[in-house]
Amino acid sequence: MGDYFTIRGNDCLVSFADRCMENKEYQSYFIHKTYQAATCIQQQGTVIEHFGIVTKGILKAVNDTVNGMELCHTYFQVKDIFPEFLYFSGKQHYTYDLYALKKSEVVWIPVTVMEEMLAADPQLMYALILYISHRGLKNQLFLNCLNYHTIRERIAFWIVGMNDLTLGETLMLPSSQSILANMLHVSRSSLNKELKLMERDEFFIITQREICDIDLGRLSELL
């Protein structure tokens, strides 16, 4: 489920990613690269010299524990940028390893070029503020989700606490169940089992790509 943040200008909505890539004045500085699944794109400790914009696929930021276990911190999906939090908080190096989860495409923009673009375009700067604010809120909500102890509660919070759904709306599922499991910090097998139980208990219906017939009232009662 990718993030898409917009601002209103000239009676149209333009995302931060789109506004960057449509800037013809700076396009000659952009570097387009394609990465196969499981490719390491950036290693922990690498100097941050470019901003990346995901144009296809999905990336994951991970660290390995002393026991050799992989900890997934976050995902970057289509129209996401990175490493915005690191760079604007003064970090000069990646603090995680960055991998392509599946075949992905990234547009790289030198940090000096991005800074010049932001200084020259107030709307682009505002779009960046909206993007970072929204992504920061999403990260905070995922932290709040971890306060719930059962998998059922975490699923309920993900559906009704993190998505502004109205009656009759559907919710798109992540491209794989493993992604959702990592987001909720549960095992994939446990998540799959609980989703089936909740579907049996008529909290919702799961199709191949989405969750529909969502009983918002009953899910809210779990929280």
Short mmCIF file of C-alpha atoms in Angstrom, two decimals:
data_model
loop_
_atom_site.label_atom_id
_atom_site.label_comp_id
_atom_site.label_asym_id
_atom_site.label_seq_id
_atom_site.Cartn_x
_atom_site.Cartn_y
_atom_site.Cartn_z
CA MET A 1 0.00 0.00 0.00
CA GLY A 2 1.93 3.00 -1.25
CA ASP A 3 1.89 6.49 0.18
CA TYR A 4 0.53 9.28 -2.03
CA PHE A 5 0.66 12.84 -0.77
CA THR A 6 -0.70 15.78 -2.73
CA ILE A 7 -0.99 19.52 -2.73
CA ARG A 8 -3.50 21.67 -4.57
CA GLY A 9 -2.16 23.98 -7.24
CA ASN A 10 -3.58 25.21 -10.54
CA ASP A 11 -6.78 23.27 -9.84
CA CYS A 12 -5.00 19.90 -9.90
CA LEU A 13 -3.43 17.52 -7.43
CA VAL A 14 0.27 16.76 -7.78
CA SER A 15 2.25 14.37 -5.57
CA PHE A 16 5.70 15.30 -4.28
CA ALA A 17 7.25 12.49 -6.35
CA ASP A 18 5.45 13.57 -9.52
CA ARG A 19 6.32 17.24 -9.00
CA CYS A 20 10.01 16.30 -8.70
CA MET A 21 10.11 14.05 -11.75
CA GLU A 22 8.12 16.45 -13.94
CA ASN A 23 10.63 19.27 -13.35
CA LYS A 24 12.17 19.55 -16.82
CA GLU A 25 14.85 21.99 -15.68
CA TYR A 26 16.56 19.36 -13.52
CA GLN A 27 15.70 16.09 -15.30
CA SER A 28 19.17 15.83 -16.82
CA TYR A 29 20.54 15.23 -13.30
CA PHE A 30 18.17 12.33 -12.58
CA ILE A 31 19.54 8.79 -12.69
CA HIS A 32 17.10 5.96 -13.49
CA LYS A 33 18.06 2.49 -12.27
CA THR A 34 16.38 -0.92 -12.18
CA TYR A 35 17.07 -3.49 -9.46
CA GLN A 36 16.24 -7.18 -9.44
CA ALA A 37 14.56 -8.80 -6.44
CA ALA A 38 16.80 -9.30 -3.38
CA THR A 39 19.40 -6.81 -4.66
CA CYS A 40 21.11 -4.75 -1.97
CA ILE A 41 20.72 -1.14 -3.12
CA GLN A 42 22.46 0.62 -0.23
CA GLN A 43 24.49 -0.80 2.64
CA GLN A 44 24.47 0.47 6.19
CA GLY A 45 27.18 3.11 6.54
CA THR A 46 27.00 4.28 2.91
CA VAL A 47 27.25 8.06 2.54
CA ILE A 48 23.93 9.69 1.60
CA GLU A 49 24.58 11.42 -1.72
CA HIS A 50 21.21 11.06 -3.46
CA PHE A 51 17.52 11.03 -2.70
CA GLY A 52 15.66 8.08 -4.19
CA ILE A 53 12.11 8.02 -5.53
CA VAL A 54 10.54 4.60 -6.02
CA THR A 55 8.79 4.45 -9.39
CA LYS A 56 8.14 0.70 -9.50
CA GLY A 57 8.24 -2.17 -7.03
CA ILE A 58 8.98 -2.00 -3.32
CA LEU A 59 12.10 -1.61 -1.16
CA LYS A 60 12.70 -2.63 2.45
CA ALA A 61 15.02 -1.17 5.09
CA VAL A 62 16.54 -3.83 7.35
CA ASN A 63 19.19 -4.49 9.99
CA ASP A 64 20.58 -7.80 11.22
CA THR A 65 20.60 -8.62 14.93
CA VAL A 66 23.58 -10.16 16.73
CA ASN A 67 21.79 -13.50 16.35
CA GLY A 68 21.60 -13.10 12.59
CA MET A 69 17.89 -12.33 12.48
CA GLU A 70 16.63 -9.73 10.00
CA LEU A 71 14.67 -6.80 11.41
CA CYS A 72 12.57 -4.92 8.86
CA HIS A 73 12.10 -1.27 9.82
CA THR A 74 10.02 0.07 6.97
CA TYR A 75 9.04 -0.28 3.34
CA PHE A 76 9.34 2.23 0.51
CA GLN A 77 6.68 1.85 -2.14
CA VAL A 78 5.77 3.61 -5.39
CA LYS A 79 6.03 7.42 -5.03
CA ASP A 80 7.85 7.10 -1.69
CA ILE A 81 11.13 8.98 -1.23
CA PHE A 82 14.13 8.06 0.89
CA PRO A 83 16.19 8.58 3.02
CA GLU A 84 14.35 11.78 3.91
CA PHE A 85 14.26 11.26 7.69
CA LEU A 86 17.96 10.47 7.87
CA TYR A 87 19.11 13.33 5.68
CA PHE A 88 16.97 16.10 7.14
CA SER A 89 17.80 15.00 10.70
CA GLY A 90 21.50 15.52 9.93
CA LYS A 91 22.55 11.91 9.34
CA GLN A 92 25.24 11.56 6.68
CA HIS A 93 25.13 7.78 6.31
CA TYR A 94 22.52 5.06 5.88
CA THR A 95 21.68 3.42 9.20
CA TYR A 96 20.16 0.36 7.53
CA ASP A 97 20.62 -1.93 4.55
CA LEU A 98 18.22 -1.21 1.70
CA TYR A 99 17.00 -4.08 -0.50
CA ALA A 100 14.65 -4.45 -3.45
CA LEU A 101 11.90 -6.76 -2.26
CA LYS A 102 10.93 -7.44 -5.86
CA LYS A 103 12.02 -6.01 -9.21
CA SER A 104 12.04 -2.27 -8.62
CA GLU A 105 12.89 1.00 -10.30
CA VAL A 106 14.35 4.04 -8.56
CA VAL A 107 15.01 7.59 -9.73
CA TRP A 108 18.08 9.01 -7.96
CA ILE A 109 18.42 12.77 -7.47
CA PRO A 110 21.68 14.24 -6.07
CA VAL A 111 21.09 15.87 -2.68
CA THR A 112 22.55 19.16 -3.92
CA VAL A 113 20.10 19.16 -6.82
CA MET A 114 17.18 18.34 -4.53
CA GLU A 115 18.13 21.19 -2.21
CA GLU A 116 18.28 23.58 -5.16
CA MET A 117 14.89 22.36 -6.41
CA LEU A 118 13.32 22.87 -2.98
CA ALA A 119 14.80 26.36 -2.65
CA ALA A 120 13.48 27.37 -6.08
CA ASP A 121 9.96 25.94 -5.75
CA PRO A 122 7.88 26.77 -2.62
CA GLN A 123 5.13 24.36 -3.74
CA LEU A 124 7.65 21.53 -3.94
CA MET A 125 8.85 22.38 -0.44
CA TYR A 126 5.28 22.37 0.84
CA ALA A 127 4.64 19.03 -0.85
CA LEU A 128 7.72 17.62 0.90
CA ILE A 129 6.48 18.88 4.28
CA LEU A 130 3.12 17.17 3.67
CA TYR A 131 4.85 13.96 2.61
CA ILE A 132 7.16 13.84 5.63
CA SER A 133 4.32 14.73 8.00
CA HIS A 134 2.08 12.01 6.64
CA ARG A 135 4.82 9.40 6.67
CA GLY A 136 5.80 10.38 10.22
CA LEU A 137 2.18 10.00 11.31
CA LYS A 138 1.99 6.57 9.71
CA ASN A 139 5.14 5.47 11.52
CA GLN A 140 3.71 6.73 14.81
CA LEU A 141 0.50 4.80 14.22
CA PHE A 142 2.47 1.62 13.63
CA LEU A 143 4.21 2.20 16.97
CA ASN A 144 0.79 2.63 18.58
CA CYS A 145 -0.27 -0.64 16.99
CA LEU A 146 2.45 -2.47 18.93
CA ASN A 147 0.72 -1.50 22.18
CA TYR A 148 -1.91 -4.12 21.36
CA HIS A 149 -0.89 -7.57 22.51
CA THR A 150 -3.00 -9.90 20.36
CA ILE A 151 -2.72 -10.37 16.62
CA ARG A 152 -6.47 -9.82 16.28
CA GLU A 153 -6.20 -6.44 17.98
CA ARG A 154 -3.30 -5.41 15.77
CA ILE A 155 -5.21 -6.38 12.64
CA ALA A 156 -8.23 -4.42 13.87
CA PHE A 157 -6.06 -1.36 14.58
CA TRP A 158 -4.43 -1.59 11.15
CA ILE A 159 -7.86 -1.62 9.48
CA VAL A 160 -9.79 0.97 11.50
CA GLY A 161 -7.05 2.88 13.35
CA MET A 162 -4.72 3.52 10.44
CA ASN A 163 -7.18 3.93 7.59
CA ASP A 164 -9.93 6.52 7.43
CA LEU A 165 -12.55 4.11 6.13
CA THR A 166 -16.24 4.77 5.74
CA LEU A 167 -19.06 2.24 5.64
CA GLY A 168 -18.84 0.11 2.49
CA GLU A 169 -15.26 1.01 1.61
CA THR A 170 -12.66 -1.65 0.83
CA LEU A 171 -9.03 -1.77 1.93
CA MET A 172 -6.21 -2.77 -0.43
CA LEU A 173 -3.89 -5.46 0.93
CA PRO A 174 -0.11 -5.14 0.73
CA SER A 175 1.47 -6.94 -2.20
CA SER A 176 2.40 -9.86 0.06
CA GLN A 177 1.26 -11.16 3.42
CA SER A 178 4.86 -11.09 4.65
CA ILE A 179 4.86 -7.29 4.28
CA LEU A 180 1.78 -6.94 6.47
CA ALA A 181 3.24 -9.39 8.99
CA ASN A 182 6.42 -7.31 9.26
CA MET A 183 4.38 -4.12 9.62
CA LEU A 184 2.43 -5.63 12.52
CA HIS A 185 5.52 -7.39 13.98
CA VAL A 186 3.97 -10.86 13.92
CA SER A 187 4.89 -14.06 12.11
CA ARG A 188 3.41 -14.63 8.68
CA SER A 189 1.88 -17.97 9.70
CA SER A 190 0.23 -16.46 12.79
CA LEU A 191 -1.13 -13.55 10.74
CA ASN A 192 -2.52 -15.85 8.07
CA LYS A 193 -4.23 -18.01 10.71
CA GLU A 194 -5.81 -15.02 12.47
CA LEU A 195 -7.01 -13.44 9.22
CA LYS A 196 -8.81 -16.66 8.35
CA LEU A 197 -10.37 -16.83 11.82
CA MET A 198 -11.55 -13.22 11.62
CA GLU A 199 -13.00 -13.85 8.18
CA ARG A 200 -14.80 -16.89 9.58
CA ASP A 201 -16.15 -14.70 12.39
CA GLU A 202 -17.47 -12.30 9.73
CA PHE A 203 -15.35 -9.26 10.58
CA PHE A 204 -14.61 -8.92 6.86
CA ILE A 205 -14.17 -10.81 3.61
CA ILE A 206 -10.72 -11.24 2.02
CA THR A 207 -10.33 -11.34 -1.74
CA GLN A 208 -7.07 -11.74 -3.63
CA ARG A 209 -6.19 -8.03 -3.48
CA GLU A 210 -8.41 -6.40 -0.85
CA ILE A 211 -10.48 -6.63 2.31
CA CYS A 212 -14.16 -5.89 1.80
CA ASP A 213 -17.50 -6.08 3.66
CA ILE A 214 -15.65 -4.66 6.66
CA ASP A 215 -17.61 -4.51 9.92
CA LEU A 216 -16.13 -1.27 11.24
CA GLY A 217 -18.23 -1.31 14.41
CA ARG A 218 -17.19 -4.78 15.57
CA LEU A 219 -13.54 -4.13 14.74
CA SER A 220 -13.61 -0.89 16.74
CA GLU A 221 -14.97 -2.80 19.75
CA LEU A 222 -11.74 -4.82 19.82
CA LEU A 223 -9.64 -1.72 20.52
#
